[in-house]
XYZ file of N, CA and C in Angstrom:
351
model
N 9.763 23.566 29.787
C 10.133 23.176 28.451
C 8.915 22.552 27.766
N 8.499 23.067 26.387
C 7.476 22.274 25.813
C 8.154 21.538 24.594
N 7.149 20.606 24.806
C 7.971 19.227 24.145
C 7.189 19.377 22.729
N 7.746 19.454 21.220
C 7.462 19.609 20.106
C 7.270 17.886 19.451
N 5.819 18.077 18.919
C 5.945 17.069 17.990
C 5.539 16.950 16.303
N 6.696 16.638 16.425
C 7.060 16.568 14.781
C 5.864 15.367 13.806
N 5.334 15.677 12.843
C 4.842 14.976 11.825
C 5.553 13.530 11.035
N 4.907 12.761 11.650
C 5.637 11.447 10.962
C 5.544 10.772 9.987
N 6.576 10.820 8.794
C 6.131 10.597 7.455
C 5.440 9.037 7.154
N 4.853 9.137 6.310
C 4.042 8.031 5.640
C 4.895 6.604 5.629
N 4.263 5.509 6.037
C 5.288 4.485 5.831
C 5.668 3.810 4.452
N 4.694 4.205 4.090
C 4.821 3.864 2.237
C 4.616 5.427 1.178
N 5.400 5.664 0.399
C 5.139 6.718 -0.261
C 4.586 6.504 -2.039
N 3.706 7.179 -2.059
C 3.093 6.696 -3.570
C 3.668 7.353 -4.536
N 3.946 6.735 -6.451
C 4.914 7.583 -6.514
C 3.674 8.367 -7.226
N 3.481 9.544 -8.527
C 2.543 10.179 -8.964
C 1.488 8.971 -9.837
N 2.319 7.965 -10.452
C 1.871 6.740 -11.490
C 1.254 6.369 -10.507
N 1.624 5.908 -8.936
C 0.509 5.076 -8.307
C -0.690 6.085 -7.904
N -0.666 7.219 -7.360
C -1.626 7.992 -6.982
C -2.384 8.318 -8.398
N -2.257 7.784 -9.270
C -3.426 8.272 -10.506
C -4.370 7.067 -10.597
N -3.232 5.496 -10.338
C -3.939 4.391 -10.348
C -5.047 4.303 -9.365
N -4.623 4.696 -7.971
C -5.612 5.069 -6.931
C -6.895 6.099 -7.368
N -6.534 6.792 -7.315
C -7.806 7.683 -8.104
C -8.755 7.027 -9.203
N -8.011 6.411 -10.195
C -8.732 5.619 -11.117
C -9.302 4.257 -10.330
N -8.935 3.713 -9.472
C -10.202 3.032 -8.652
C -10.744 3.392 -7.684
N -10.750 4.540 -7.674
C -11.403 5.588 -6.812
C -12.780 5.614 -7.436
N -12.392 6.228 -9.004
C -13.249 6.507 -10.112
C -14.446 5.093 -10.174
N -13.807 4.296 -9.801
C -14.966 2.915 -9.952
C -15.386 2.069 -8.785
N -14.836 2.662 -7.970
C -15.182 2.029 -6.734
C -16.746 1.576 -5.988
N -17.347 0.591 -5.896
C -18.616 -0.215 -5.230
C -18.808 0.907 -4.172
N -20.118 1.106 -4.271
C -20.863 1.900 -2.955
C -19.956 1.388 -1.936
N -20.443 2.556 -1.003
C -19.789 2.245 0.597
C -18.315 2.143 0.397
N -17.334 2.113 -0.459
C -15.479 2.232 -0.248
C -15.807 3.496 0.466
N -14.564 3.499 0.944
C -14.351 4.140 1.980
C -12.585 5.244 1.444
N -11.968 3.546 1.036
C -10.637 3.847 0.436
C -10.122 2.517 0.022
N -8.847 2.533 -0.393
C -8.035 1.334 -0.572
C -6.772 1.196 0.198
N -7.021 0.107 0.613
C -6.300 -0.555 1.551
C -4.839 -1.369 1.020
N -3.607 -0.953 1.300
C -2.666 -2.195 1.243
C -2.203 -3.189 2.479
N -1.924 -4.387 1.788
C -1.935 -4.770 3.321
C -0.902 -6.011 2.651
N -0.524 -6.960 3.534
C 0.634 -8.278 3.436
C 0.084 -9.133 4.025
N -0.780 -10.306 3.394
C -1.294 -11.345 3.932
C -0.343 -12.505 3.593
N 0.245 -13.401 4.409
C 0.673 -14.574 4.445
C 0.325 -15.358 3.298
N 1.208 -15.209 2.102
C 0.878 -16.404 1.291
C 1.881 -16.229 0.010
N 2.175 -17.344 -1.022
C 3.051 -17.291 -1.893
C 4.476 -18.183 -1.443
N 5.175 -18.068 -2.119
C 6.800 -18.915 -1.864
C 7.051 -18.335 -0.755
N 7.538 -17.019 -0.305
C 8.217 -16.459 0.347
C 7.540 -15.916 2.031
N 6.211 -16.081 1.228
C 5.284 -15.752 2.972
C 4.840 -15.017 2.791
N 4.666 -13.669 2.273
C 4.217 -12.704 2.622
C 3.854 -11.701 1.308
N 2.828 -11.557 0.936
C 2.261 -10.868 -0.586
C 1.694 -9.192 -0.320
N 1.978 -8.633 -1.865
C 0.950 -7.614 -1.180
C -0.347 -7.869 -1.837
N -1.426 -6.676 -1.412
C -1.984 -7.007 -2.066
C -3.101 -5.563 -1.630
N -3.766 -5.064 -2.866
C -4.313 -3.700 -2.850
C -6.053 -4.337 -3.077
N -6.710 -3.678 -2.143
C -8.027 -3.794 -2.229
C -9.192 -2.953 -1.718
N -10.205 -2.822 -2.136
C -11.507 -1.560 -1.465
C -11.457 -2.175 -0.138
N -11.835 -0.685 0.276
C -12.266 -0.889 1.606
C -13.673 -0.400 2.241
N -14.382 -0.929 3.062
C -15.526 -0.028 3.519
C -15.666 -0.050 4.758
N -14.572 0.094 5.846
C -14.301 0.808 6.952
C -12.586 0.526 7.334
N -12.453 1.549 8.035
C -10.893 1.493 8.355
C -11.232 0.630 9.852
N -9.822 -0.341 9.958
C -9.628 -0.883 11.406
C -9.058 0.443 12.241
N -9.048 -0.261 13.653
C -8.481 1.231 14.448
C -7.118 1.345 14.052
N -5.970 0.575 13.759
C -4.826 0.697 13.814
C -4.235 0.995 12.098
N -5.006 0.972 11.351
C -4.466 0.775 9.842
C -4.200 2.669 10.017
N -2.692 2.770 8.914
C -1.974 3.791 8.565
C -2.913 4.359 7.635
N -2.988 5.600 7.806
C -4.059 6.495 6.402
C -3.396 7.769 5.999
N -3.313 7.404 4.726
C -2.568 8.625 3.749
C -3.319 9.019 2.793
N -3.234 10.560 3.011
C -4.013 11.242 2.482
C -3.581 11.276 1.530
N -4.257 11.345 0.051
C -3.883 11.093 -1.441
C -4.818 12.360 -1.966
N -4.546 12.442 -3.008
C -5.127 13.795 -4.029
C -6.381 12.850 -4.339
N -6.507 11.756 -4.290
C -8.238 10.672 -5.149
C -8.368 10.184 -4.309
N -8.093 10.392 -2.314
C -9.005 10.024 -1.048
C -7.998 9.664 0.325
N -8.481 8.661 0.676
C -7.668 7.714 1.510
C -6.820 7.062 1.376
N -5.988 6.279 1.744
C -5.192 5.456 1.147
C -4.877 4.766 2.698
N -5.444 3.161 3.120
C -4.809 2.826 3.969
C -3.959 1.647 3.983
N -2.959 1.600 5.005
C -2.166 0.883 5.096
C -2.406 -0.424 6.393
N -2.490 -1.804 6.157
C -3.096 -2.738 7.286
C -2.307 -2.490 8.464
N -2.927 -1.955 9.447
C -1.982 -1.694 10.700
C -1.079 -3.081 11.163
N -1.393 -4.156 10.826
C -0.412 -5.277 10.937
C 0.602 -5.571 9.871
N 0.575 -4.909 8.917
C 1.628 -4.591 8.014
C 2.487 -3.702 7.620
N 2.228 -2.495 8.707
C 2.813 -1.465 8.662
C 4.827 -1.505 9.159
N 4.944 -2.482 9.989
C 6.389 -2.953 10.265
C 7.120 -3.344 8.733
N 6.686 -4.639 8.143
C 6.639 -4.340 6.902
C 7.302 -3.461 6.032
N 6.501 -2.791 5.800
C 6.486 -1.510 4.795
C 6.946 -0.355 4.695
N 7.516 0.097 6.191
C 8.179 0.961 6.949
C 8.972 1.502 5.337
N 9.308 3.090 4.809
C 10.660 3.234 4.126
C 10.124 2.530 2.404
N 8.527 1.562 2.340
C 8.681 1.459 1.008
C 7.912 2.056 -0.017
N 8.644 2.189 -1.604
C 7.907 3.140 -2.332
C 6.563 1.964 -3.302
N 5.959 2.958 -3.517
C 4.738 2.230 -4.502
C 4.901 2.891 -5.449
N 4.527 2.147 -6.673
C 4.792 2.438 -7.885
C 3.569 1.849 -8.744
N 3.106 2.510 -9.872
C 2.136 1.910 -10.957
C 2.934 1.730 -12.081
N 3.132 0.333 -12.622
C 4.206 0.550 -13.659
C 2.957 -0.435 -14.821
N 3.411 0.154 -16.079
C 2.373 -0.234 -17.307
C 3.630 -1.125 -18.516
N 3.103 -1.778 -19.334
C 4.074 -1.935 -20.062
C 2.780 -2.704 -21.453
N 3.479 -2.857 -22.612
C 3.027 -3.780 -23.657
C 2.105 -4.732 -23.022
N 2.781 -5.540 -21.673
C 2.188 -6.931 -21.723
C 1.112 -7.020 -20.238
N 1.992 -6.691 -19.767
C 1.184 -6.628 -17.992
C 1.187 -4.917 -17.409
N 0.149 -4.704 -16.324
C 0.629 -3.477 -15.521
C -0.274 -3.986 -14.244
N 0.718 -3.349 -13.137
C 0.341 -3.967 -11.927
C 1.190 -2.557 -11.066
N 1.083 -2.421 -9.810
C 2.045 -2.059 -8.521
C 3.223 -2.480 -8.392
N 4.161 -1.971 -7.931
C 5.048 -2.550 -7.819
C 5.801 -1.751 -6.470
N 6.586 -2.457 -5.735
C 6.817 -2.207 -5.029
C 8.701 -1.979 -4.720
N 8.936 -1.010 -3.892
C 10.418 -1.012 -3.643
C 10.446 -1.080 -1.943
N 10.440 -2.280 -1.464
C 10.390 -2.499 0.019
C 11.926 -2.591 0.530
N 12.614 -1.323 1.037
C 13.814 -1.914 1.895
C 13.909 -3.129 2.682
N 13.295 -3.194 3.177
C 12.510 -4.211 4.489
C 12.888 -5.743 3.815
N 12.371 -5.857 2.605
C 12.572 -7.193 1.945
C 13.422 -7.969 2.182
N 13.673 -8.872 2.395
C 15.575 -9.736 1.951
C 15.170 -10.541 1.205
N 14.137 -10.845 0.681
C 14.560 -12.242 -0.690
C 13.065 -12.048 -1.266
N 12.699 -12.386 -2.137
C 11.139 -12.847 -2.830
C 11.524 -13.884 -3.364
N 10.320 -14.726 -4.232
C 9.941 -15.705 -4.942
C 10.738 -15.365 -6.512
N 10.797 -16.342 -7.019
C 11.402 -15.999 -8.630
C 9.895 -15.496 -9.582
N 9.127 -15.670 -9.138
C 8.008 -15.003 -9.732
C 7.553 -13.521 -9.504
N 8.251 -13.159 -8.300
C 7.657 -11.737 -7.910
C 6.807 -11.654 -7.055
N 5.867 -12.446 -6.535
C 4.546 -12.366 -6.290
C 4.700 -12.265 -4.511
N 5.535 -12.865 -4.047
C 5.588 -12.975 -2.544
C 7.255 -12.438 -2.499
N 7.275 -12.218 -0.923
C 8.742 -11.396 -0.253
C 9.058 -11.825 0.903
N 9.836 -11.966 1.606
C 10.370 -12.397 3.103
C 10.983 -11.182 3.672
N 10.506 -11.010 4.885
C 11.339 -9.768 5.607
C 12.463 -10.479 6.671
C-alpha cells in the first residue's frame, strides 16, 4: 500500500485586498527583504498582537506562502495561533490597516489592537 500525501492548506489565507497590500510593500521593500513576515508577539490588553513586518531571512520553522508579489511568512511560533485565519486589507476615509478574522480568538482589547486565544 502506498501512503498518499495530501497538500496542506495555508494557515492563514490572504484575501485579494491583502495580497495587493503585500505586493505594494513588496514594491518598496529595503535591500536584502526576503518577504514579509506575520507573526503574534506578546503585547497589548489581551496578550497577544499581530503584527506584519520585512524580513531578511526566514527562521527554519516559519510557514511560507506563496503569493503572486513573493513570499509571505508566517512566525513558526505563531502558527497555532492563526491556524483557519483570514487576512484582509481594509481602507476607509480615516484609517487602513490588516485586519484580521482569527477563529482561534476568544476575546480582544476594546481597541482592537491585541487578542487572547
Amino acid at each position: 500500500m502506498t501512503a498518499t500525501v495530501r497538500a496542506r492548506p495555508a494557515a492563514v489565507t490572504l484575501t485579494p485586498a491583502a495580497e495587493a497590500r503585500v505586493a505594494a510593500l513588496y514594491a518598496r521593500a529595503p535591500d536584502g527583504t526576503v518577504g514579509v513576515k506575520l507573526s503574534t508577539p506578546r503585547r497589548g490588553c489581551s496578550g497577544l498582537a499581530y503584527s506584519v513586518d520585512y524580513v531578511t531571512e526566514a527562521a527554519p520553522f516559519d510557514e511560507k506562502i506563496e503569493t503572486p508579489a513573493g513570499p509571505f511568512y508566517i512566525d513558526g511560533a505563531s502558527v497555532l495561533y492563526l491556524i483557519g485565519s483570514t487576512m484582509d486589507w481594509v481602507e476607509d476615509d480615516f484609517t487602513a490597516g490588516f485586519v484580521f478574522a482569527n477563529p482561534n480568538a476568544k476575546g480582544a482589547c476594546g481597541c482592537g489592537e491585541s487578542f487572547t486565544v
